[in-house]
Short mmCIF file of C-alpha atoms in Angstrom, two decimals:
data_model
loop_
_atom_site.label_atom_id
_atom_site.label_comp_id
_atom_site.label_asym_id
_atom_site.label_seq_id
_atom_site.Cartn_x
_atom_site.Cartn_y
_atom_site.Cartn_z
CA MET Z 6 0.00 0.00 0.00
CA ARG Z 7 1.29 3.45 -0.89
CA LEU Z 8 0.56 6.44 1.36
CA SER Z 9 0.47 9.97 0.03
CA ASP Z 10 3.24 12.27 1.19
CA GLY Z 11 0.77 14.30 3.26
CA VAL Z 12 -0.43 11.23 5.12
CA GLU Z 13 3.14 10.10 5.71
CA TRP Z 14 4.18 13.46 7.18
CA GLY Z 15 1.03 13.54 9.30
CA VAL Z 16 1.98 10.16 10.78
CA HIS Z 17 5.55 11.36 11.39
CA ALA Z 18 4.26 14.49 13.16
CA CYS Z 19 1.87 12.45 15.32
CA SER Z 20 4.69 10.10 16.26
CA LEU Z 21 6.76 13.03 17.43
CA LEU Z 22 3.82 14.57 19.29
CA ALA Z 23 3.29 11.26 21.11
CA VAL Z 24 6.42 11.88 23.20
CA VAL Z 25 5.57 15.50 24.05
CA PRO Z 26 4.17 15.94 27.61
CA PRO Z 27 0.36 16.27 27.60
CA GLU Z 28 0.40 19.88 28.83
CA SER Z 29 2.84 20.98 26.11
CA ALA Z 30 2.39 21.70 22.42
CA LEU Z 31 4.67 22.06 19.41
CA PRO Z 32 4.14 24.70 16.72
CA ALA Z 33 3.76 23.56 13.12
CA SER Z 34 6.90 25.48 12.18
CA LYS Z 35 9.04 23.47 14.61
CA LEU Z 36 7.53 20.18 13.43
CA ALA Z 37 8.17 21.16 9.81
CA GLU Z 38 11.73 22.22 10.60
CA PHE Z 39 12.42 18.91 12.37
CA HIS Z 40 11.14 16.90 9.40
CA GLY Z 41 12.56 19.18 6.71
CA VAL Z 42 9.27 19.97 4.98
CA PRO Z 43 7.67 23.37 4.22
CA ALA Z 44 5.74 24.74 7.22
CA ALA Z 45 2.66 25.68 5.16
CA TYR Z 46 2.50 22.18 3.66
CA LEU Z 47 2.65 20.44 7.05
CA ALA Z 48 0.28 22.97 8.66
CA LYS Z 49 -2.39 22.04 6.09
CA HIS Z 50 -2.19 18.40 7.11
CA LEU Z 51 -2.02 19.18 10.83
CA GLN Z 52 -5.20 21.25 10.51
CA ALA Z 53 -6.93 18.31 8.85
CA LEU Z 54 -5.82 16.05 11.72
CA ALA Z 55 -7.17 18.60 14.20
CA ARG Z 56 -10.54 18.70 12.39
CA ALA Z 57 -10.62 14.89 12.55
CA GLY Z 58 -10.10 15.00 16.34
CA ILE Z 59 -6.66 13.35 16.29
CA LEU Z 60 -4.82 16.53 17.26
CA GLU Z 61 -5.89 19.56 19.22
CA THR Z 62 -4.69 23.09 18.73
CA VAL Z 63 -3.35 25.29 21.50
CA LYS Z 64 -3.56 29.05 21.04
CA GLY Z 65 -1.08 31.59 22.35
CA PRO Z 66 2.66 32.19 22.39
CA ARG Z 67 3.40 28.64 23.58
CA GLY Z 68 0.72 27.19 21.35
CA GLY Z 69 0.82 24.64 18.59
CA TYR Z 70 -0.42 21.09 18.26
CA ARG Z 71 -0.66 18.13 20.61
CA LEU Z 72 -2.42 14.80 20.54
CA ALA Z 73 -6.09 15.00 21.43
CA ARG Z 74 -5.87 11.74 23.40
CA PRO Z 75 -3.03 9.98 25.20
CA ALA Z 76 -0.79 7.95 22.94
#
């Protein structure tokens, strides 16, 4: 089975977010930098994961994304 690039990067981002403490969040720009993909490209897929209830968004200066449920 072949996954699209967007799905693959979404899985990579979720894997990284699984080790982040529950009260913390990572911004899309840091996730994109870590994986070496454009921030806008990854942000589009992270937003889709948030709409699906897999991730939740955190607003503010220390905001970003985190898993919606424990890993």
